[in-house]
Amino acid sequence: MPEDYFFVNDIYHFLNHENGQIAIYDAVNPTASGRRSLAKEFAKHDVETLFIESACTDERIIEENVRSVKISSPDYVGWESEDAVKHYLARMSAKIPHFETMEEQELNYIKAGTSRDEDSYKTDANLSDQGRLYAEKMGRVLLQHREKERQALKTRGGPDIPLKPLRVWTSTRRRTVETADWLYEQGYSVRQRTQLSQLNPGVCEKWSERRIRAEMPEEVAKHEADPYHHRYPRAESYHDLAVRLEPIILELERQQDDLLIIAHESVLRVLYGYLMACNAADIPSLSFPRNEIIEIIPASYNNEATSIPVPDLPPEIIPSSPEDLEIPVPPSEGTSGSATPMVLGTPRISPNSGTPRITTTSPNDSQLGPLGPGEGSLLLVERALRD
């Protein structure tokens, strides 16, 4: 392989003599053997490599990218745009049979991209018509509940005062954002928070439980022993998710208005577990069916959780969100450390586990306490299904 293939004069000079820290080597590198050779060559000069695999199966996006970026390269000076597009797409098609996806365990890599698989963790799909109907119904039920509570306060002799402002937080994923659209149209404040994104399932996304148990028995054993802290390869653990949510939890402590959080079930598990002082081992088994909004009211010693029913929903959308990966893997019968099923609104603690709060920092750091009295109520709801 010729030496100039690695651009050693440019890359090594930049890193060694120009205070460079990161150099981007832009090439296809479609085969595992080629990537290993490239990493080995750079390693000779003490240069760490990180491969980025960008995949897209949406032909519309691919063609738009070719038209907007690729055909403007020096390779296509003087070409008609349609001829250039056809030629570049043909070049891509010729490489596909030789492409090997990144699976080299000894190399550092990141996989990113888009897909037509709308149930994939990586796909940012829109809500279906049924999902939008659910979002509107959920919003109406919530507003009716708030007004009903205000009227009940008056009936008990309380003051006739306006409701606290309602704020809405969602993740940046389309389904959660669109679940909040109806409330936004009614004039309520909606804010997207990147920390509210769901737990990353890692390489086991879409794997069946049978396949996980067959191919990763050691990982399954670790998970069953500690479902809160264990992470599958290239995935997040629930503890990782709790650390990511720490800024959100700190902001919750200061929140004075009523707050609705619309998020994936994995996020709601951690938030609910923190607010209700659940045992960390129980958090992966919390369930959030879509026909309930969970209302948490701060109190002096223990926060109070109640469920607000969302009636008349189609049966197929009531079950809580299926995990893209079966996390937690359902433990085998008799396995120690198995999670305790819990029902929303009536949190229960494992008999011998005590009542430790989950920590959002490292295990040796101090733990955060629950919300104090006087803050606004918190409402949790899972984002609508795509379909």
Tab-separated table of C-alpha atoms in Angstrom:
chain	number	residue	atom	x	y	z
A	1	MET	CA	0.000	0.000	0.000
A	2	PRO	CA	1.605	3.331	-1.011
A	3	GLU	CA	2.731	5.566	1.822
A	4	ASP	CA	0.874	8.625	0.551
A	5	TYR	CA	-2.414	6.675	0.890
A	6	PHE	CA	-2.236	7.523	4.599
A	7	PHE	CA	-1.421	11.190	4.020
A	8	VAL	CA	1.395	10.798	6.518
A	9	ASN	CA	3.074	14.023	5.500
A	10	ASP	CA	-0.084	16.049	6.106
A	11	ILE	CA	-1.654	14.261	9.065
A	12	TYR	CA	1.502	13.499	11.052
A	13	HIS	CA	2.924	16.977	10.479
A	14	PHE	CA	-0.352	18.518	11.635
A	15	LEU	CA	-0.504	16.378	14.775
A	16	ASN	CA	3.189	16.526	15.694
A	17	HIS	CA	4.283	20.005	14.611
A	18	GLU	CA	1.173	22.207	14.456
A	19	ASN	CA	-0.343	21.408	17.847
A	20	GLY	CA	-3.065	19.450	16.109
A	21	GLN	CA	-5.318	17.273	18.248
A	22	ILE	CA	-7.806	15.771	15.793
A	23	ALA	CA	-7.296	15.027	12.107
A	24	ILE	CA	-10.134	13.819	9.888
A	25	TYR	CA	-9.163	11.213	7.332
A	26	ASP	CA	-12.084	11.200	4.891
A	27	ALA	CA	-12.309	7.887	3.043
A	28	VAL	CA	-14.743	5.010	2.547
A	29	ASN	CA	-12.721	2.187	4.159
A	30	PRO	CA	-15.517	-0.329	3.489
A	31	THR	CA	-13.756	-3.529	4.586
A	32	ALA	CA	-12.733	-4.764	8.020
A	33	SER	CA	-9.245	-5.699	6.785
A	34	GLY	CA	-8.692	-2.228	5.361
A	35	ARG	CA	-9.750	-0.576	8.596
A	36	ARG	CA	-7.460	-2.812	10.629
A	37	SER	CA	-4.546	-1.958	8.330
A	38	LEU	CA	-5.291	1.734	8.625
A	39	ALA	CA	-5.481	1.615	12.434
A	40	LYS	CA	-2.253	-0.427	12.569
A	41	GLU	CA	-0.422	2.086	10.390
A	42	PHE	CA	-1.493	5.038	12.525
A	43	ALA	CA	-0.647	3.128	15.702
A	44	LYS	CA	2.981	2.950	14.565
A	45	HIS	CA	3.060	6.726	15.075
A	46	ASP	CA	1.104	6.661	18.372
A	47	VAL	CA	-2.022	8.019	16.713
A	48	GLU	CA	-5.365	6.744	18.048
A	49	THR	CA	-8.085	6.098	15.469
A	50	LEU	CA	-11.848	6.464	15.778
A	51	PHE	CA	-13.920	5.229	12.843
A	52	ILE	CA	-17.338	6.738	12.135
A	53	GLU	CA	-19.789	4.634	10.150
A	54	SER	CA	-22.616	6.722	8.730
A	55	ALA	CA	-25.401	4.587	7.270
A	56	CYS	CA	-28.600	5.596	5.497
A	57	THR	CA	-31.190	3.354	3.838
A	58	ASP	CA	-33.552	6.157	2.761
A	59	GLU	CA	-32.959	6.611	-0.982
A	60	ARG	CA	-34.586	10.052	-0.959
A	61	ILE	CA	-32.111	11.358	1.627
A	62	ILE	CA	-29.193	9.758	-0.224
A	63	GLU	CA	-30.113	11.428	-3.518
A	64	GLU	CA	-30.675	14.803	-1.842
A	65	ASN	CA	-27.241	14.542	-0.252
A	66	VAL	CA	-25.611	13.663	-3.569
A	67	ARG	CA	-27.305	16.612	-5.286
A	68	SER	CA	-26.477	19.148	-2.570
A	69	VAL	CA	-22.910	18.062	-1.735
A	70	LYS	CA	-21.252	15.375	-3.812
A	71	ILE	CA	-21.685	16.622	-7.365
A	72	SER	CA	-20.123	19.967	-6.445
A	73	SER	CA	-16.754	18.232	-5.886
A	74	PRO	CA	-13.862	18.766	-8.333
A	75	ASP	CA	-14.585	15.309	-9.799
A	76	TYR	CA	-17.692	16.659	-11.523
A	77	VAL	CA	-16.594	20.023	-12.855
A	78	GLY	CA	-18.284	20.526	-16.241
A	79	TRP	CA	-20.770	17.665	-15.767
A	80	GLU	CA	-24.516	18.017	-16.222
A	81	SER	CA	-26.109	17.670	-12.782
A	82	GLU	CA	-28.300	14.674	-13.707
A	83	ASP	CA	-25.364	12.835	-15.265
A	84	ALA	CA	-23.232	13.570	-12.210
A	85	VAL	CA	-25.938	12.263	-9.846
A	86	LYS	CA	-26.363	9.047	-11.829
A	87	HIS	CA	-22.603	8.506	-11.975
A	88	TYR	CA	-22.093	9.057	-8.251
A	89	LEU	CA	-25.012	6.797	-7.314
A	90	ALA	CA	-23.561	4.113	-9.587
A	91	ARG	CA	-20.211	4.440	-7.805
A	92	MET	CA	-21.968	3.972	-4.487
A	93	SER	CA	-23.878	0.925	-5.718
A	94	ALA	CA	-20.647	-0.669	-6.924
A	95	LYS	CA	-19.193	-0.447	-3.405
A	96	ILE	CA	-22.198	-1.899	-1.580
A	97	PRO	CA	-21.365	-5.586	-2.283
A	98	HIS	CA	-17.938	-5.062	-0.713
A	99	PHE	CA	-19.143	-3.130	2.338
A	100	GLU	CA	-18.628	-4.724	5.769
A	101	THR	CA	-20.316	-3.011	8.706
A	102	MET	CA	-18.174	-2.083	11.690
A	103	GLU	CA	-17.983	-4.974	14.150
A	104	GLU	CA	-14.261	-5.084	14.945
A	105	GLN	CA	-14.136	-5.303	18.734
A	106	GLU	CA	-10.493	-4.215	18.876
A	107	LEU	CA	-11.179	-0.911	17.061
A	108	ASN	CA	-12.809	2.283	18.285
A	109	TYR	CA	-15.869	3.228	16.280
A	110	ILE	CA	-19.194	5.061	16.272
A	111	LYS	CA	-22.215	4.115	14.200
A	112	ALA	CA	-24.670	6.790	13.127
A	113	GLY	CA	-27.264	7.209	10.445
A	114	THR	CA	-30.884	7.092	9.353
A	115	SER	CA	-33.147	4.193	8.542
A	116	ARG	CA	-36.584	3.391	7.203
A	117	ASP	CA	-37.120	1.117	10.188
A	118	GLU	CA	-39.401	3.448	12.117
A	119	ASP	CA	-39.290	1.329	15.267
A	120	SER	CA	-35.513	1.678	15.474
A	121	TYR	CA	-33.844	3.615	18.307
A	122	LYS	CA	-31.892	5.545	15.687
A	123	THR	CA	-34.948	6.569	13.675
A	124	ASP	CA	-36.655	9.840	14.555
A	125	ALA	CA	-40.116	9.026	13.216
A	126	ASN	CA	-43.225	11.206	13.250
A	127	LEU	CA	-46.443	10.420	15.072
A	128	SER	CA	-49.166	8.638	13.139
A	129	ASP	CA	-52.730	9.957	13.018
A	130	GLN	CA	-53.599	7.644	15.914
A	131	GLY	CA	-50.675	9.021	17.901
A	132	ARG	CA	-51.859	12.597	17.359
A	133	LEU	CA	-55.371	11.679	18.491
A	134	TYR	CA	-53.893	10.161	21.637
A	135	ALA	CA	-51.815	13.287	22.269
A	136	GLU	CA	-54.890	15.529	21.996
A	137	LYS	CA	-56.963	13.293	24.273
A	138	MET	CA	-54.162	13.197	26.841
A	139	GLY	CA	-53.913	16.992	26.742
A	140	ARG	CA	-57.651	17.494	27.159
A	141	VAL	CA	-57.805	15.058	30.082
A	142	LEU	CA	-54.937	16.861	31.799
A	143	LEU	CA	-56.502	20.304	31.436
A	144	GLN	CA	-59.880	19.008	32.637
A	145	HIS	CA	-58.169	17.455	35.664
A	146	ARG	CA	-56.449	20.718	36.538
A	147	GLU	CA	-59.711	22.656	36.362
A	148	LYS	CA	-61.515	19.969	38.374
A	149	GLU	CA	-58.896	20.257	41.114
A	150	ARG	CA	-59.325	24.041	41.193
A	151	GLN	CA	-63.097	23.703	41.554
A	152	ALA	CA	-62.673	21.081	44.284
A	153	LEU	CA	-60.448	23.489	46.215
A	154	LYS	CA	-63.165	26.160	46.033
A	155	THR	CA	-65.799	23.656	47.183
A	156	ARG	CA	-63.706	22.885	50.263
A	157	GLY	CA	-63.661	26.593	51.114
A	158	GLY	CA	-60.316	27.392	49.587
A	159	PRO	CA	-59.536	30.643	47.762
A	160	ASP	CA	-60.642	31.172	44.166
A	161	ILE	CA	-57.193	31.640	42.684
A	162	PRO	CA	-55.846	30.915	39.187
A	163	LEU	CA	-54.072	27.669	38.511
A	164	LYS	CA	-50.302	27.626	38.572
A	165	PRO	CA	-48.785	27.952	35.096
A	166	LEU	CA	-48.284	24.604	33.344
A	167	ARG	CA	-44.964	24.009	31.631
A	168	VAL	CA	-44.146	21.074	29.359
A	169	TRP	CA	-40.772	19.395	28.900
A	170	THR	CA	-40.116	16.836	26.182
A	171	SER	CA	-37.061	15.190	24.697
A	172	THR	CA	-35.836	16.371	21.305
A	173	ARG	CA	-37.269	13.286	19.561
A	174	ARG	CA	-40.109	13.999	17.140
A	175	ARG	CA	-42.585	11.688	18.819
A	176	THR	CA	-42.256	13.430	22.163
A	177	VAL	CA	-42.248	16.893	20.605
A	178	GLU	CA	-45.349	16.092	18.539
A	179	THR	CA	-47.089	14.573	21.572
A	180	ALA	CA	-46.870	18.074	23.094
A	181	ASP	CA	-48.027	19.922	19.951
A	182	TRP	CA	-51.682	20.121	20.994
A	183	LEU	CA	-50.779	21.717	24.326
A	184	TYR	CA	-48.430	24.124	22.545
A	185	GLU	CA	-51.284	25.151	20.252
A	186	GLN	CA	-53.354	25.926	23.363
A	187	GLY	CA	-50.692	28.419	24.443
A	188	TYR	CA	-48.684	26.355	26.925
A	189	SER	CA	-44.925	26.659	27.180
A	190	VAL	CA	-43.130	23.632	25.663
A	191	ARG	CA	-39.378	23.103	26.030
A	192	GLN	CA	-37.206	20.388	24.488
A	193	ARG	CA	-34.516	18.879	26.713
A	194	THR	CA	-31.791	16.706	25.188
A	195	GLN	CA	-31.219	14.924	28.512
A	196	LEU	CA	-34.717	13.398	28.294
A	197	SER	CA	-33.795	11.116	25.384
A	198	GLN	CA	-34.456	7.436	25.999
A	199	LEU	CA	-31.895	4.916	27.217
A	200	ASN	CA	-29.487	3.885	24.459
A	201	PRO	CA	-29.944	0.117	23.830
A	202	GLY	CA	-26.499	-0.340	22.231
A	203	VAL	CA	-25.598	-3.198	19.908
A	204	CYS	CA	-28.449	-5.416	21.111
A	205	GLU	CA	-31.150	-3.198	19.647
A	206	LYS	CA	-33.841	-5.343	18.019
A	207	TRP	CA	-32.344	-8.544	19.365
A	208	SER	CA	-34.830	-11.012	20.778
A	209	GLU	CA	-34.444	-12.176	24.363
A	210	ARG	CA	-33.631	-15.646	23.005
A	211	ARG	CA	-30.760	-14.288	20.932
A	212	ILE	CA	-29.395	-12.179	23.799
A	213	ARG	CA	-29.400	-15.177	26.108
A	214	ALA	CA	-27.795	-17.410	23.457
A	215	GLU	CA	-25.040	-15.018	22.336
A	216	MET	CA	-24.366	-13.019	25.504
A	217	PRO	CA	-24.948	-15.341	28.479
A	218	GLU	CA	-22.316	-13.564	30.575
A	219	GLU	CA	-23.947	-10.181	29.951
A	220	VAL	CA	-27.355	-11.613	30.846
A	221	ALA	CA	-25.984	-12.973	34.117
A	222	LYS	CA	-24.507	-9.575	34.967
A	223	HIS	CA	-27.782	-7.883	34.107
A	224	GLU	CA	-29.857	-10.214	36.233
A	225	ALA	CA	-27.489	-9.662	39.158
A	226	ASP	CA	-27.697	-5.863	38.879
A	227	PRO	CA	-30.264	-4.572	36.341
A	228	TYR	CA	-29.806	-0.953	37.439
A	229	HIS	CA	-26.040	-0.622	36.953
A	230	HIS	CA	-25.402	-3.153	34.195
A	231	ARG	CA	-24.984	-1.951	30.633
A	232	TYR	CA	-25.012	-4.087	27.497
A	233	PRO	CA	-22.226	-3.466	24.930
A	234	ARG	CA	-22.280	0.130	23.702
A	235	ALA	CA	-25.499	0.747	25.659
A	236	GLU	CA	-26.422	2.883	28.639
A	237	SER	CA	-27.311	1.503	32.042
A	238	TYR	CA	-30.101	2.975	34.114
A	239	HIS	CA	-27.399	4.472	36.334
A	240	ASP	CA	-25.865	6.128	33.241
A	241	LEU	CA	-29.296	7.509	32.405
A	242	ALA	CA	-29.721	8.830	35.958
A	243	VAL	CA	-26.370	10.636	35.709
A	244	ARG	CA	-27.459	12.134	32.380
A	245	LEU	CA	-30.722	13.299	33.991
A	246	GLU	CA	-28.968	14.998	36.916
A	247	PRO	CA	-29.360	18.552	35.462
A	248	ILE	CA	-33.058	17.847	34.922
A	249	ILE	CA	-33.480	16.624	38.498
A	250	LEU	CA	-31.641	19.648	39.899
A	251	GLU	CA	-33.926	21.928	37.911
A	252	LEU	CA	-36.966	20.023	39.186
A	253	GLU	CA	-35.867	20.957	42.697
A	254	ARG	CA	-36.242	24.638	41.804
A	255	GLN	CA	-39.471	24.340	39.816
A	256	GLN	CA	-42.353	26.424	41.191
A	257	ASP	CA	-44.880	25.890	38.383
A	258	ASP	CA	-46.734	22.711	37.437
A	259	LEU	CA	-44.652	20.642	35.047
A	260	LEU	CA	-45.602	17.955	32.537
A	261	ILE	CA	-42.777	15.683	31.327
A	262	ILE	CA	-43.401	13.681	28.153
A	263	ALA	CA	-40.700	11.076	27.604
A	264	HIS	CA	-39.870	7.464	26.849
A	265	GLU	CA	-40.623	4.928	29.555
A	266	SER	CA	-36.947	4.413	30.438
A	267	VAL	CA	-36.650	8.112	31.337
A	268	LEU	CA	-39.892	8.116	33.316
A	269	ARG	CA	-38.662	5.103	35.298
A	270	VAL	CA	-35.608	6.984	36.538
A	271	LEU	CA	-37.485	10.213	37.298
A	272	TYR	CA	-40.282	8.390	39.095
A	273	GLY	CA	-37.820	6.244	40.998
A	274	TYR	CA	-35.954	9.312	42.202
A	275	LEU	CA	-39.041	11.311	43.155
A	276	MET	CA	-40.724	8.417	44.934
A	277	ALA	CA	-37.548	7.099	46.646
A	278	CYS	CA	-37.808	3.692	44.975
A	279	ASN	CA	-35.153	1.051	45.377
A	280	ALA	CA	-32.679	1.318	42.511
A	281	ALA	CA	-33.069	-2.390	41.685
A	282	ASP	CA	-36.801	-1.861	41.140
A	283	ILE	CA	-36.478	1.001	38.663
A	284	PRO	CA	-35.961	-1.115	35.501
A	285	SER	CA	-39.332	-2.810	36.112
A	286	LEU	CA	-41.521	0.257	36.565
A	287	SER	CA	-44.362	0.341	34.035
A	288	PHE	CA	-46.080	3.373	32.517
A	289	PRO	CA	-49.187	2.462	30.489
A	290	ARG	CA	-50.374	5.197	28.164
A	291	ASN	CA	-53.878	5.370	29.612
A	292	GLU	CA	-52.533	7.036	32.754
A	293	ILE	CA	-50.900	10.360	33.574
A	294	ILE	CA	-48.892	10.123	36.792
A	295	GLU	CA	-49.206	13.146	39.066
A	296	ILE	CA	-46.571	13.594	41.789
A	297	ILE	CA	-47.300	16.157	44.505
A	298	PRO	CA	-44.361	17.312	46.670
A	299	ALA	CA	-44.946	16.852	50.399
A	300	SER	CA	-42.898	17.460	53.520
A	301	TYR	CA	-41.672	13.894	54.066
A	302	ASN	CA	-42.918	11.747	51.180
A	303	ASN	CA	-44.025	12.810	47.734
A	304	GLU	CA	-47.494	11.614	46.790
A	305	ALA	CA	-48.199	9.928	43.439
A	306	THR	CA	-51.632	9.430	41.906
A	307	SER	CA	-52.751	8.343	38.441
A	308	ILE	CA	-55.045	10.352	36.180
A	309	PRO	CA	-56.901	7.944	33.833
A	310	VAL	CA	-57.032	8.729	30.116
A	311	PRO	CA	-60.266	6.951	29.094
A	312	ASP	CA	-61.515	5.453	25.836
A	313	LEU	CA	-58.158	4.709	24.234
A	314	PRO	CA	-57.780	1.944	21.615
A	315	PRO	CA	-56.554	-1.207	23.401
A	316	GLU	CA	-53.472	-1.536	21.185
A	317	ILE	CA	-51.887	1.703	22.436
A	318	ILE	CA	-52.518	1.251	26.157
A	319	PRO	CA	-49.529	-1.016	26.979
A	320	SER	CA	-46.412	0.795	28.052
A	321	SER	CA	-43.581	1.358	25.639
A	322	PRO	CA	-41.806	-1.774	24.391
A	323	GLU	CA	-38.086	-1.394	24.838
A	324	ASP	CA	-36.096	-1.459	21.601
A	325	LEU	CA	-33.931	-3.939	23.475
A	326	GLU	CA	-35.480	-6.254	26.050
A	327	ILE	CA	-34.077	-4.237	28.960
A	328	PRO	CA	-34.234	-5.564	31.523
A	329	VAL	CA	-33.929	-9.102	30.227
A	330	PRO	CA	-36.679	-10.903	32.159
A	331	PRO	CA	-34.816	-12.814	34.879
A	332	SER	CA	-34.958	-16.576	35.060
A	333	GLU	CA	-37.100	-18.040	37.826
A	334	GLY	CA	-35.256	-18.131	41.122
A	335	THR	CA	-32.551	-15.701	40.011
A	336	SER	CA	-31.250	-13.523	42.822
A	337	GLY	CA	-31.457	-9.785	42.326
A	338	SER	CA	-34.583	-9.992	40.186
A	339	ALA	CA	-36.590	-6.796	39.947
A	340	THR	CA	-39.862	-6.327	41.775
A	341	PRO	CA	-42.858	-5.408	39.565
A	342	MET	CA	-44.360	-2.121	40.649
A	343	VAL	CA	-47.690	-0.406	40.055
A	344	LEU	CA	-47.795	3.315	39.404
A	345	GLY	CA	-49.253	5.431	42.146
A	346	THR	CA	-48.557	2.775	44.786
A	347	PRO	CA	-44.785	2.273	44.720
A	348	ARG	CA	-43.594	-0.777	46.625
A	349	ILE	CA	-40.142	-1.634	47.885
A	350	SER	CA	-38.539	-5.066	47.854
A	351	PRO	CA	-39.028	-6.607	51.323
A	352	ASN	CA	-35.362	-6.744	52.309
A	353	SER	CA	-34.020	-3.816	50.345
A	354	GLY	CA	-34.819	-0.867	52.614
A	355	THR	CA	-35.702	2.462	50.985
A	356	PRO	CA	-32.533	3.972	49.491
A	357	ARG	CA	-32.999	6.758	46.982
A	358	ILE	CA	-31.324	6.352	43.640
A	359	THR	CA	-28.204	8.397	43.183
A	360	THR	CA	-27.570	10.626	40.194
A	361	THR	CA	-23.861	10.895	40.843
A	362	SER	CA	-21.200	8.289	41.579
A	363	PRO	CA	-22.024	5.703	44.297
A	364	ASN	CA	-19.616	7.361	46.734
A	365	ASP	CA	-21.142	10.828	46.399
A	366	SER	CA	-24.018	12.176	48.463
A	367	GLN	CA	-27.525	11.422	47.236
A	368	LEU	CA	-30.082	13.969	46.171
A	369	GLY	CA	-33.235	14.241	48.251
A	370	PRO	CA	-36.814	14.342	46.952
A	371	LEU	CA	-38.627	17.572	46.142
A	372	GLY	CA	-39.510	19.715	49.118
A	373	PRO	CA	-42.975	21.104	49.901
A	374	GLY	CA	-44.301	24.145	48.099
A	375	GLU	CA	-43.125	23.308	44.589
A	376	GLY	CA	-45.499	22.750	41.691
A	377	SER	CA	-46.837	19.304	40.934
A	378	LEU	CA	-45.048	17.064	38.450
A	379	LEU	CA	-46.911	15.089	35.820
A	380	LEU	CA	-45.340	12.206	33.916
A	381	VAL	CA	-46.698	10.754	30.686
A	382	GLU	CA	-45.136	8.515	28.091
A	383	ARG	CA	-44.909	9.894	24.563
A	384	ALA	CA	-47.432	8.603	22.059
A	385	LEU	CA	-46.822	5.574	19.890
A	386	ARG	CA	-45.868	6.213	16.309
A	387	ASP	CA	-48.613	3.880	15.199
